[in-house]
Amino acid sequence: MRMKKRRRNAVMVPVASMGDIAFLLIIFFMLCSNFAKEAGLQIKPARAFDLDALQESNISVSIDETGDIYLQGILMEDVEVVEWGIKALLEGRTEDLEKVVMFKCDREIDKSIYEPVLSAISEAGGIIAAIGEEAGTRDN
Amino acid sequence: MAFIRRRAKADDVPVSSFSDIAFLLIIFFILVTSLEQFAGFKAALPAGEQSTQEAEEEMPTVKMHDGRITMNEDTVTIEQLHERLKAMNLAERETDEERIVIIEATGRVEYQVYFEVMAAISHAGGVIAIIKEGD
């Protein structure tokens, strides 16, 4: 017996609105994103109990595991440059919320490195938001 | 003279690659966006202020020396420091001056210890004042 071959209809996926959806997603990401300035830095965060959830600030100072100091992800020569940089960034900011400087430091760094940086931030008029890790959340 | 009206051809803007470009942009934003949740504490350190010896003596002082923590000359663990600061009811005091807790680090003090002490003071509602070595 001869079988009849049925021709299948080609299924069309409607893709006309894909571009619109993609642009809506882009707008969402543009509005919600904060760029990761210190993505490449090697920092083991300090741990403590009873930490608060903090909002991300525009200004950040970091000290990595080698003791290098970074302002906005850029390597700084010394503490004085950090102070001038923060002063410049804080210029014209009047609200306390705008003066918050996020401070991240590797937990093994000695006080001879981080203490002058903390003083420089406060001398420049910044409010320090010390970033760490809730104790017990990770084992390493 | 009769003019011939030319019908303008409808030129289609090529939009077929728009969605590809848009998805590339989405990938870029996903990669560079920081979705980190930050945990920590805020500390407004009194900047550039000099206090008198008598005023310092009245204020609670936390000293760190080579990883050892002392509060008002008694050696304490971080848990004991939490309890002692809590017992002081710093958050209920009216002025910032009354809430000041002095911290002093001498010798080798890793940031981990310093951070824990600052977090404890901040959690208890204290205002941190740093005394630098040699002041």
PDB file of C-alpha atoms in Angstrom:
ATOM      1  CA  MET A   1       0.000   0.000   0.000  1.00  0.00           C
ATOM      2  CA  ARG A   2       1.282   3.416  -0.829  1.00  0.00           C
ATOM      3  CA  MET A   3       1.428   5.890   2.053  1.00  0.00           C
ATOM      4  CA  LYS A   4       0.636   9.528   1.511  1.00  0.00           C
ATOM      5  CA  LYS A   5       3.240  11.944   2.778  1.00  0.00           C
ATOM      6  CA  ARG A   6       1.657  14.839   4.576  1.00  0.00           C
ATOM      7  CA  ARG A   7       3.402  18.161   4.234  1.00  0.00           C
ATOM      8  CA  ARG A   8       3.798  19.869   7.588  1.00  0.00           C
ATOM      9  CA  ASN A   9       3.011  23.550   7.908  1.00  0.00           C
ATOM     10  CA  ALA A  10       6.089  25.597   8.900  1.00  0.00           C
ATOM     11  CA  VAL A  11       5.483  26.970  12.434  1.00  0.00           C
ATOM     12  CA  MET A  12       6.252  30.686  12.636  1.00  0.00           C
ATOM     13  CA  VAL A  13       7.453  32.006  15.996  1.00  0.00           C
ATOM     14  CA  PRO A  14       6.390  35.639  16.393  1.00  0.00           C
ATOM     15  CA  VAL A  15       9.626  37.536  16.985  1.00  0.00           C
ATOM     16  CA  ALA A  16       8.523  41.033  16.058  1.00  0.00           C
ATOM     17  CA  SER A  17       8.251  42.125  19.711  1.00  0.00           C
ATOM     18  CA  MET A  18      11.643  40.671  20.762  1.00  0.00           C
ATOM     19  CA  GLY A  19      13.429  43.965  20.091  1.00  0.00           C
ATOM     20  CA  ASP A  20      10.917  45.890  22.194  1.00  0.00           C
ATOM     21  CA  ILE A  21      11.274  43.452  25.085  1.00  0.00           C
ATOM     22  CA  ALA A  22      15.067  43.653  24.832  1.00  0.00           C
ATOM     23  CA  PHE A  23      15.032  47.455  24.959  1.00  0.00           C
ATOM     24  CA  LEU A  24      12.718  47.410  27.961  1.00  0.00           C
ATOM     25  CA  LEU A  25      15.210  45.107  29.697  1.00  0.00           C
ATOM     26  CA  ILE A  26      18.057  47.494  28.809  1.00  0.00           C
ATOM     27  CA  ILE A  27      16.155  50.427  30.313  1.00  0.00           C
ATOM     28  CA  PHE A  28      15.547  48.358  33.462  1.00  0.00           C
ATOM     29  CA  PHE A  29      19.252  47.506  33.805  1.00  0.00           C
ATOM     30  CA  MET A  30      20.335  51.079  33.107  1.00  0.00           C
ATOM     31  CA  LEU A  31      18.089  52.408  35.865  1.00  0.00           C
ATOM     32  CA  CYS A  32      18.862  49.738  38.435  1.00  0.00           C
ATOM     33  CA  SER A  33      22.538  49.098  37.919  1.00  0.00           C
ATOM     34  CA  ASN A  34      25.498  50.292  39.888  1.00  0.00           C
ATOM     35  CA  PHE A  35      28.695  49.520  38.102  1.00  0.00           C
ATOM     36  CA  ALA A  36      31.036  47.205  39.960  1.00  0.00           C
ATOM     37  CA  LYS A  37      34.084  49.451  40.363  1.00  0.00           C
ATOM     38  CA  GLU A  38      36.211  47.025  42.318  1.00  0.00           C
ATOM     39  CA  ALA A  39      35.414  43.823  40.506  1.00  0.00           C
ATOM     40  CA  GLY A  40      39.053  42.818  40.129  1.00  0.00           C
ATOM     41  CA  LEU A  41      40.294  43.600  43.631  1.00  0.00           C
ATOM     42  CA  GLN A  42      41.322  40.789  45.962  1.00  0.00           C
ATOM     43  CA  ILE A  43      39.711  41.631  49.300  1.00  0.00           C
ATOM     44  CA  LYS A  44      38.829  39.193  52.066  1.00  0.00           C
ATOM     45  CA  PRO A  45      36.115  41.100  53.945  1.00  0.00           C
ATOM     46  CA  ALA A  46      36.182  41.440  57.731  1.00  0.00           C
ATOM     47  CA  ARG A  47      33.412  39.634  59.598  1.00  0.00           C
ATOM     48  CA  ALA A  48      31.278  40.715  62.517  1.00  0.00           C
ATOM     49  CA  PHE A  49      27.902  40.083  64.114  1.00  0.00           C
ATOM     50  CA  ASP A  50      24.912  42.442  63.977  1.00  0.00           C
ATOM     51  CA  LEU A  51      25.755  44.237  60.757  1.00  0.00           C
ATOM     52  CA  ASP A  52      23.174  46.433  59.076  1.00  0.00           C
ATOM     53  CA  ALA A  53      22.104  46.267  55.450  1.00  0.00           C
ATOM     54  CA  LEU A  54      23.641  49.278  53.734  1.00  0.00           C
ATOM     55  CA  GLN A  55      22.733  51.084  50.549  1.00  0.00           C
ATOM     56  CA  GLU A  56      25.447  51.347  47.948  1.00  0.00           C
ATOM     57  CA  SER A  57      27.106  54.740  47.760  1.00  0.00           C
ATOM     58  CA  ASN A  58      28.741  56.495  44.792  1.00  0.00           C
ATOM     59  CA  ILE A  59      32.056  56.907  46.570  1.00  0.00           C
ATOM     60  CA  SER A  60      34.155  53.938  47.558  1.00  0.00           C
ATOM     61  CA  VAL A  61      37.568  53.430  49.097  1.00  0.00           C
ATOM     62  CA  SER A  62      39.145  49.978  49.201  1.00  0.00           C
ATOM     63  CA  ILE A  63      42.321  48.434  50.508  1.00  0.00           C
ATOM     64  CA  ASP A  64      43.224  45.107  48.928  1.00  0.00           C
ATOM     65  CA  GLU A  65      45.237  42.220  50.374  1.00  0.00           C
ATOM     66  CA  THR A  66      48.539  43.779  49.251  1.00  0.00           C
ATOM     67  CA  GLY A  67      47.765  47.036  51.073  1.00  0.00           C
ATOM     68  CA  ASP A  68      47.144  49.086  47.930  1.00  0.00           C
ATOM     69  CA  ILE A  69      44.578  51.846  48.380  1.00  0.00           C
ATOM     70  CA  TYR A  70      41.904  52.422  45.733  1.00  0.00           C
ATOM     71  CA  LEU A  71      39.497  55.327  45.362  1.00  0.00           C
ATOM     72  CA  GLN A  72      36.638  54.591  42.960  1.00  0.00           C
ATOM     73  CA  GLY A  73      38.597  51.546  41.829  1.00  0.00           C
ATOM     74  CA  ILE A  74      41.660  53.633  40.875  1.00  0.00           C
ATOM     75  CA  LEU A  75      44.987  52.951  42.587  1.00  0.00           C
ATOM     76  CA  MET A  76      46.062  55.883  44.781  1.00  0.00           C
ATOM     77  CA  GLU A  77      49.638  56.871  45.519  1.00  0.00           C
ATOM     78  CA  ASP A  78      49.133  57.734  49.184  1.00  0.00           C
ATOM     79  CA  VAL A  79      46.588  58.717  51.805  1.00  0.00           C
ATOM     80  CA  GLU A  80      46.798  62.451  51.043  1.00  0.00           C
ATOM     81  CA  VAL A  81      45.639  61.823  47.483  1.00  0.00           C
ATOM     82  CA  VAL A  82      42.699  59.834  48.880  1.00  0.00           C
ATOM     83  CA  GLU A  83      41.732  62.766  51.108  1.00  0.00           C
ATOM     84  CA  TRP A  84      41.901  65.285  48.246  1.00  0.00           C
ATOM     85  CA  GLY A  85      39.982  62.943  45.991  1.00  0.00           C
ATOM     86  CA  ILE A  86      37.177  62.448  48.521  1.00  0.00           C
ATOM     87  CA  LYS A  87      37.046  66.203  49.192  1.00  0.00           C
ATOM     88  CA  ALA A  88      36.637  66.797  45.464  1.00  0.00           C
ATOM     89  CA  LEU A  89      33.949  64.135  45.160  1.00  0.00           C
ATOM     90  CA  LEU A  90      32.030  65.481  48.159  1.00  0.00           C
ATOM     91  CA  GLU A  91      32.058  69.060  46.927  1.00  0.00           C
ATOM     92  CA  GLY A  92      28.539  70.434  46.705  1.00  0.00           C
ATOM     93  CA  ARG A  93      27.004  67.523  48.586  1.00  0.00           C
ATOM     94  CA  THR A  94      25.014  68.729  51.545  1.00  0.00           C
ATOM     95  CA  GLU A  95      22.871  65.777  52.612  1.00  0.00           C
ATOM     96  CA  ASP A  96      24.357  63.205  54.987  1.00  0.00           C
ATOM     97  CA  LEU A  97      23.220  60.405  52.689  1.00  0.00           C
ATOM     98  CA  GLU A  98      25.307  61.869  49.856  1.00  0.00           C
ATOM     99  CA  LYS A  99      28.433  62.001  52.008  1.00  0.00           C
ATOM    100  CA  VAL A 100      28.593  58.273  52.660  1.00  0.00           C
ATOM    101  CA  VAL A 101      31.902  56.720  51.636  1.00  0.00           C
ATOM    102  CA  MET A 102      31.968  52.947  51.364  1.00  0.00           C
ATOM    103  CA  PHE A 103      35.097  51.536  52.972  1.00  0.00           C
ATOM    104  CA  LYS A 104      36.259  48.011  52.253  1.00  0.00           C
ATOM    105  CA  CYS A 105      39.473  46.610  53.607  1.00  0.00           C
ATOM    106  CA  ASP A 106      41.103  43.203  53.611  1.00  0.00           C
ATOM    107  CA  ARG A 107      40.775  41.661  57.087  1.00  0.00           C
ATOM    108  CA  GLU A 108      44.504  40.927  57.450  1.00  0.00           C
ATOM    109  CA  ILE A 109      45.727  44.460  56.753  1.00  0.00           C
ATOM    110  CA  ASP A 110      47.586  46.180  59.587  1.00  0.00           C
ATOM    111  CA  LYS A 111      46.353  49.373  61.235  1.00  0.00           C
ATOM    112  CA  SER A 112      49.326  51.364  59.906  1.00  0.00           C
ATOM    113  CA  ILE A 113      47.592  51.203  56.503  1.00  0.00           C
ATOM    114  CA  TYR A 114      43.840  51.427  57.225  1.00  0.00           C
ATOM    115  CA  GLU A 115      43.834  53.851  60.176  1.00  0.00           C
ATOM    116  CA  PRO A 116      45.256  56.806  58.185  1.00  0.00           C
ATOM    117  CA  VAL A 117      42.713  56.052  55.435  1.00  0.00           C
ATOM    118  CA  LEU A 118      39.822  56.120  57.933  1.00  0.00           C
ATOM    119  CA  SER A 119      41.130  59.423  59.296  1.00  0.00           C
ATOM    120  CA  ALA A 120      41.488  60.807  55.754  1.00  0.00           C
ATOM    121  CA  ILE A 121      37.859  59.949  54.956  1.00  0.00           C
ATOM    122  CA  SER A 122      36.590  61.699  58.073  1.00  0.00           C
ATOM    123  CA  GLU A 123      38.926  64.676  57.556  1.00  0.00           C
ATOM    124  CA  ALA A 124      37.512  65.036  54.042  1.00  0.00           C
ATOM    125  CA  GLY A 125      34.003  65.190  55.522  1.00  0.00           C
ATOM    126  CA  GLY A 126      32.864  61.703  54.586  1.00  0.00           C
ATOM    127  CA  ILE A 127      30.657  59.424  56.639  1.00  0.00           C
ATOM    128  CA  ILE A 128      32.272  56.006  56.736  1.00  0.00           C
ATOM    129  CA  ALA A 129      30.202  52.990  55.800  1.00  0.00           C
ATOM    130  CA  ALA A 130      32.461  50.101  56.732  1.00  0.00           C
ATOM    131  CA  ILE A 131      31.580  47.096  54.604  1.00  0.00           C
ATOM    132  CA  GLY A 132      32.071  43.594  55.918  1.00  0.00           C
ATOM    133  CA  GLU A 133      30.455  40.231  56.075  1.00  0.00           C
ATOM    134  CA  GLU A 134      27.926  38.911  58.553  1.00  0.00           C
ATOM    135  CA  ALA A 135      29.827  36.464  60.787  1.00  0.00           C
ATOM    136  CA  GLY A 136      29.099  32.834  60.147  1.00  0.00           C
ATOM    137  CA  THR A 137      27.754  33.263  56.643  1.00  0.00           C
ATOM    138  CA  ARG A 138      30.753  31.751  54.897  1.00  0.00           C
ATOM    139  CA  ASP A 139      33.538  29.380  55.850  1.00  0.00           C
ATOM    140  CA  ASN A 140      36.990  30.231  54.520  1.00  0.00           C
TER     141      ASN A 140
ATOM    142  CA  MET B   1       2.920  71.847 -18.726  1.00  0.00           C
ATOM    143  CA  ALA B   2       1.808  68.875 -16.860  1.00  0.00           C
ATOM    144  CA  PHE B   3       4.062  67.602 -14.081  1.00  0.00           C
ATOM    145  CA  ILE B   4       4.347  63.990 -13.431  1.00  0.00           C
ATOM    146  CA  ARG B   5       3.865  63.259  -9.770  1.00  0.00           C
ATOM    147  CA  ARG B   6       6.414  60.767  -8.592  1.00  0.00           C
ATOM    148  CA  ARG B   7       5.310  58.530  -5.842  1.00  0.00           C
ATOM    149  CA  ALA B   8       7.995  58.483  -3.165  1.00  0.00           C
ATOM    150  CA  LYS B   9       9.142  54.981  -2.449  1.00  0.00           C
ATOM    151  CA  ALA B  10       8.645  53.939   1.125  1.00  0.00           C
ATOM    152  CA  ASP B  11      12.198  53.153   2.295  1.00  0.00           C
ATOM    153  CA  ASP B  12      12.200  50.664   5.103  1.00  0.00           C
ATOM    154  CA  VAL B  13      14.743  51.240   7.840  1.00  0.00           C
ATOM    155  CA  PRO B  14      16.454  47.918   8.432  1.00  0.00           C
ATOM    156  CA  VAL B  15      15.500  46.982  11.975  1.00  0.00           C
ATOM    157  CA  SER B  16      16.172  43.289  11.856  1.00  0.00           C
ATOM    158  CA  SER B  17      19.457  43.667  13.767  1.00  0.00           C
ATOM    159  CA  PHE B  18      17.932  45.865  16.511  1.00  0.00           C
ATOM    160  CA  SER B  19      17.080  42.951  18.760  1.00  0.00           C
ATOM    161  CA  ASP B  20      20.596  41.536  18.383  1.00  0.00           C
ATOM    162  CA  ILE B  21      22.113  44.873  19.409  1.00  0.00           C
ATOM    163  CA  ALA B  22      19.659  45.112  22.303  1.00  0.00           C
ATOM    164  CA  PHE B  23      20.560  41.659  23.578  1.00  0.00           C
ATOM    165  CA  LEU B  24      24.264  42.475  23.350  1.00  0.00           C
ATOM    166  CA  LEU B  25      23.609  45.571  25.466  1.00  0.00           C
ATOM    167  CA  ILE B  26      21.673  43.468  27.976  1.00  0.00           C
ATOM    168  CA  ILE B  27      24.588  41.041  28.261  1.00  0.00           C
ATOM    169  CA  PHE B  28      26.929  44.015  28.841  1.00  0.00           C
ATOM    170  CA  PHE B  29      24.726  45.394  31.622  1.00  0.00           C
ATOM    171  CA  ILE B  30      24.345  41.992  33.270  1.00  0.00           C
ATOM    172  CA  LEU B  31      28.129  41.553  33.340  1.00  0.00           C
ATOM    173  CA  VAL B  32      29.039  44.984  34.699  1.00  0.00           C
ATOM    174  CA  THR B  33      26.206  45.372  37.177  1.00  0.00           C
ATOM    175  CA  SER B  34      26.919  44.838  40.836  1.00  0.00           C
ATOM    176  CA  LEU B  35      24.050  42.961  42.470  1.00  0.00           C
ATOM    177  CA  GLU B  36      25.901  42.707  45.779  1.00  0.00           C
ATOM    178  CA  GLN B  37      24.025  43.311  49.005  1.00  0.00           C
ATOM    179  CA  PHE B  38      26.209  45.315  51.361  1.00  0.00           C
ATOM    180  CA  ALA B  39      26.403  44.608  55.066  1.00  0.00           C
ATOM    181  CA  GLY B  40      28.240  46.814  57.517  1.00  0.00           C
ATOM    182  CA  PHE B  41      27.737  49.865  59.675  1.00  0.00           C
ATOM    183  CA  LYS B  42      28.000  53.610  59.372  1.00  0.00           C
ATOM    184  CA  ALA B  43      30.437  55.513  61.530  1.00  0.00           C
ATOM    185  CA  ALA B  44      30.746  59.272  61.604  1.00  0.00           C
ATOM    186  CA  LEU B  45      34.143  59.819  63.161  1.00  0.00           C
ATOM    187  CA  PRO B  46      34.629  63.237  64.753  1.00  0.00           C
ATOM    188  CA  ALA B  47      37.202  64.799  62.394  1.00  0.00           C
ATOM    189  CA  GLY B  48      40.264  66.689  63.566  1.00  0.00           C
ATOM    190  CA  GLU B  49      39.045  67.356  67.067  1.00  0.00           C
ATOM    191  CA  GLN B  50      41.417  67.459  69.984  1.00  0.00           C
ATOM    192  CA  SER B  51      40.081  66.450  73.349  1.00  0.00           C
ATOM    193  CA  THR B  52      41.514  67.246  76.729  1.00  0.00           C
ATOM    194  CA  GLN B  53      43.127  64.597  78.911  1.00  0.00           C
ATOM    195  CA  GLU B  54      40.354  64.964  81.547  1.00  0.00           C
ATOM    196  CA  ALA B  55      37.590  64.549  78.953  1.00  0.00           C
ATOM    197  CA  GLU B  56      39.300  61.439  77.591  1.00  0.00           C
ATOM    198  CA  GLU B  57      39.550  59.919  81.045  1.00  0.00           C
ATOM    199  CA  GLU B  58      35.761  60.157  81.497  1.00  0.00           C
ATOM    200  CA  MET B  59      34.985  58.488  78.178  1.00  0.00           C
ATOM    201  CA  PRO B  60      34.874  54.706  77.782  1.00  0.00           C
ATOM    202  CA  THR B  61      38.016  53.529  76.045  1.00  0.00           C
ATOM    203  CA  VAL B  62      38.553  50.365  74.038  1.00  0.00           C
ATOM    204  CA  LYS B  63      42.181  49.521  73.419  1.00  0.00           C
ATOM    205  CA  MET B  64      43.538  46.970  70.981  1.00  0.00           C
ATOM    206  CA  HIS B  65      47.042  45.687  71.244  1.00  0.00           C
ATOM    207  CA  ASP B  66      48.343  42.808  69.117  1.00  0.00           C
ATOM    208  CA  GLY B  67      44.867  41.269  68.851  1.00  0.00           C
ATOM    209  CA  ARG B  68      44.015  41.701  72.555  1.00  0.00           C
ATOM    210  CA  ILE B  69      41.037  43.902  73.418  1.00  0.00           C
ATOM    211  CA  THR B  70      40.739  45.844  76.651  1.00  0.00           C
ATOM    212  CA  MET B  71      37.896  48.053  77.820  1.00  0.00           C
ATOM    213  CA  ASN B  72      38.689  50.532  80.547  1.00  0.00           C
ATOM    214  CA  GLU B  73      41.812  48.470  81.339  1.00  0.00           C
ATOM    215  CA  ASP B  74      39.944  45.112  81.622  1.00  0.00           C
ATOM    216  CA  THR B  75      40.768  42.460  79.026  1.00  0.00           C
ATOM    217  CA  VAL B  76      37.558  41.390  77.264  1.00  0.00           C
ATOM    218  CA  THR B  77      36.433  39.143  74.439  1.00  0.00           C
ATOM    219  CA  ILE B  78      34.360  40.601  71.627  1.00  0.00           C
ATOM    220  CA  GLU B  79      31.184  39.076  73.170  1.00  0.00           C
ATOM    221  CA  GLN B  80      31.994  40.643  76.544  1.00  0.00           C
ATOM    222  CA  LEU B  81      32.624  43.969  74.797  1.00  0.00           C
ATOM    223  CA  HIS B  82      29.165  43.721  73.193  1.00  0.00           C
ATOM    224  CA  GLU B  83      27.606  43.103  76.609  1.00  0.00           C
ATOM    225  CA  ARG B  84      29.509  45.890  78.365  1.00  0.00           C
ATOM    226  CA  LEU B  85      28.646  48.412  75.653  1.00  0.00           C
ATOM    227  CA  LYS B  86      25.001  47.311  75.735  1.00  0.00           C
ATOM    228  CA  ALA B  87      24.924  47.792  79.500  1.00  0.00           C
ATOM    229  CA  MET B  88      26.062  51.403  79.046  1.00  0.00           C
ATOM    230  CA  ASN B  89      22.830  52.309  77.184  1.00  0.00           C
ATOM    231  CA  LEU B  90      24.727  54.554  74.782  1.00  0.00           C
ATOM    232  CA  ALA B  91      21.821  54.807  72.336  1.00  0.00           C
ATOM    233  CA  GLU B  92      19.626  56.434  74.982  1.00  0.00           C
ATOM    234  CA  ARG B  93      22.061  59.246  75.728  1.00  0.00           C
ATOM    235  CA  GLU B  94      21.061  62.655  74.375  1.00  0.00           C
ATOM    236  CA  THR B  95      24.177  64.180  72.858  1.00  0.00           C
ATOM    237  CA  ASP B  96      26.887  62.783  70.604  1.00  0.00           C
ATOM    238  CA  GLU B  97      29.529  63.785  73.179  1.00  0.00           C
ATOM    239  CA  GLU B  98      27.899  61.502  75.739  1.00  0.00           C
ATOM    240  CA  ARG B  99      27.953  58.623  73.254  1.00  0.00           C
ATOM    241  CA  ILE B 100      31.651  58.826  72.379  1.00  0.00           C
ATOM    242  CA  VAL B 101      33.685  55.660  72.769  1.00  0.00           C
ATOM    243  CA  ILE B 102      37.407  56.065  72.221  1.00  0.00           C
ATOM    244  CA  ILE B 103      39.286  53.385  70.345  1.00  0.00           C
ATOM    245  CA  GLU B 104      43.036  53.106  70.387  1.00  0.00           C
ATOM    246  CA  ALA B 105      45.119  50.573  68.511  1.00  0.00           C
ATOM    247  CA  THR B 106      48.749  49.938  69.299  1.00  0.00           C
ATOM    248  CA  GLY B 107      51.178  47.384  67.938  1.00  0.00           C
ATOM    249  CA  ARG B 108      49.978  45.109  65.154  1.00  0.00           C
ATOM    250  CA  VAL B 109      46.193  45.188  64.894  1.00  0.00           C
ATOM    251  CA  GLU B 110      44.572  43.490  61.929  1.00  0.00           C
ATOM    252  CA  TYR B 111      41.485  45.106  60.386  1.00  0.00           C
ATOM    253  CA  GLN B 112      39.371  42.101  61.433  1.00  0.00           C
ATOM    254  CA  VAL B 113      39.753  43.019  65.133  1.00  0.00           C
ATOM    255  CA  TYR B 114      39.312  46.740  64.476  1.00  0.00           C
ATOM    256  CA  PHE B 115      36.180  46.070  62.402  1.00  0.00           C
ATOM    257  CA  GLU B 116      34.622  43.897  65.114  1.00  0.00           C
ATOM    258  CA  VAL B 117      35.262  46.547  67.760  1.00  0.00           C
ATOM    259  CA  MET B 118      33.869  49.352  65.560  1.00  0.00           C
ATOM    260  CA  ALA B 119      30.826  47.200  64.697  1.00  0.00           C
ATOM    261  CA  ALA B 120      30.190  46.528  68.404  1.00  0.00           C
ATOM    262  CA  ILE B 121      30.383  50.241  69.294  1.00  0.00           C
ATOM    263  CA  SER B 122      28.240  51.236  66.345  1.00  0.00           C
ATOM    264  CA  HIS B 123      25.649  48.548  67.154  1.00  0.00           C
ATOM    265  CA  ALA B 124      25.467  49.801  70.758  1.00  0.00           C
ATOM    266  CA  GLY B 125      24.746  53.321  69.465  1.00  0.00           C
ATOM    267  CA  GLY B 126      28.154  54.775  70.277  1.00  0.00           C
ATOM    268  CA  VAL B 127      30.102  57.433  68.404  1.00  0.00           C
ATOM    269  CA  ILE B 128      33.617  56.255  67.558  1.00  0.00           C
ATOM    270  CA  ALA B 129      36.572  58.508  68.250  1.00  0.00           C
ATOM    271  CA  ILE B 130      39.968  57.259  67.110  1.00  0.00           C
ATOM    272  CA  ILE B 131      43.147  57.960  68.995  1.00  0.00           C
ATOM    273  CA  LYS B 132      46.155  57.464  66.776  1.00  0.00           C
ATOM    274  CA  GLU B 133      49.328  55.934  68.121  1.00  0.00           C
ATOM    275  CA  GLY B 134      51.613  58.736  69.283  1.00  0.00           C
ATOM    276  CA  ASP B 135      48.781  61.280  69.897  1.00  0.00           C
TER     277      ASP B 135
END
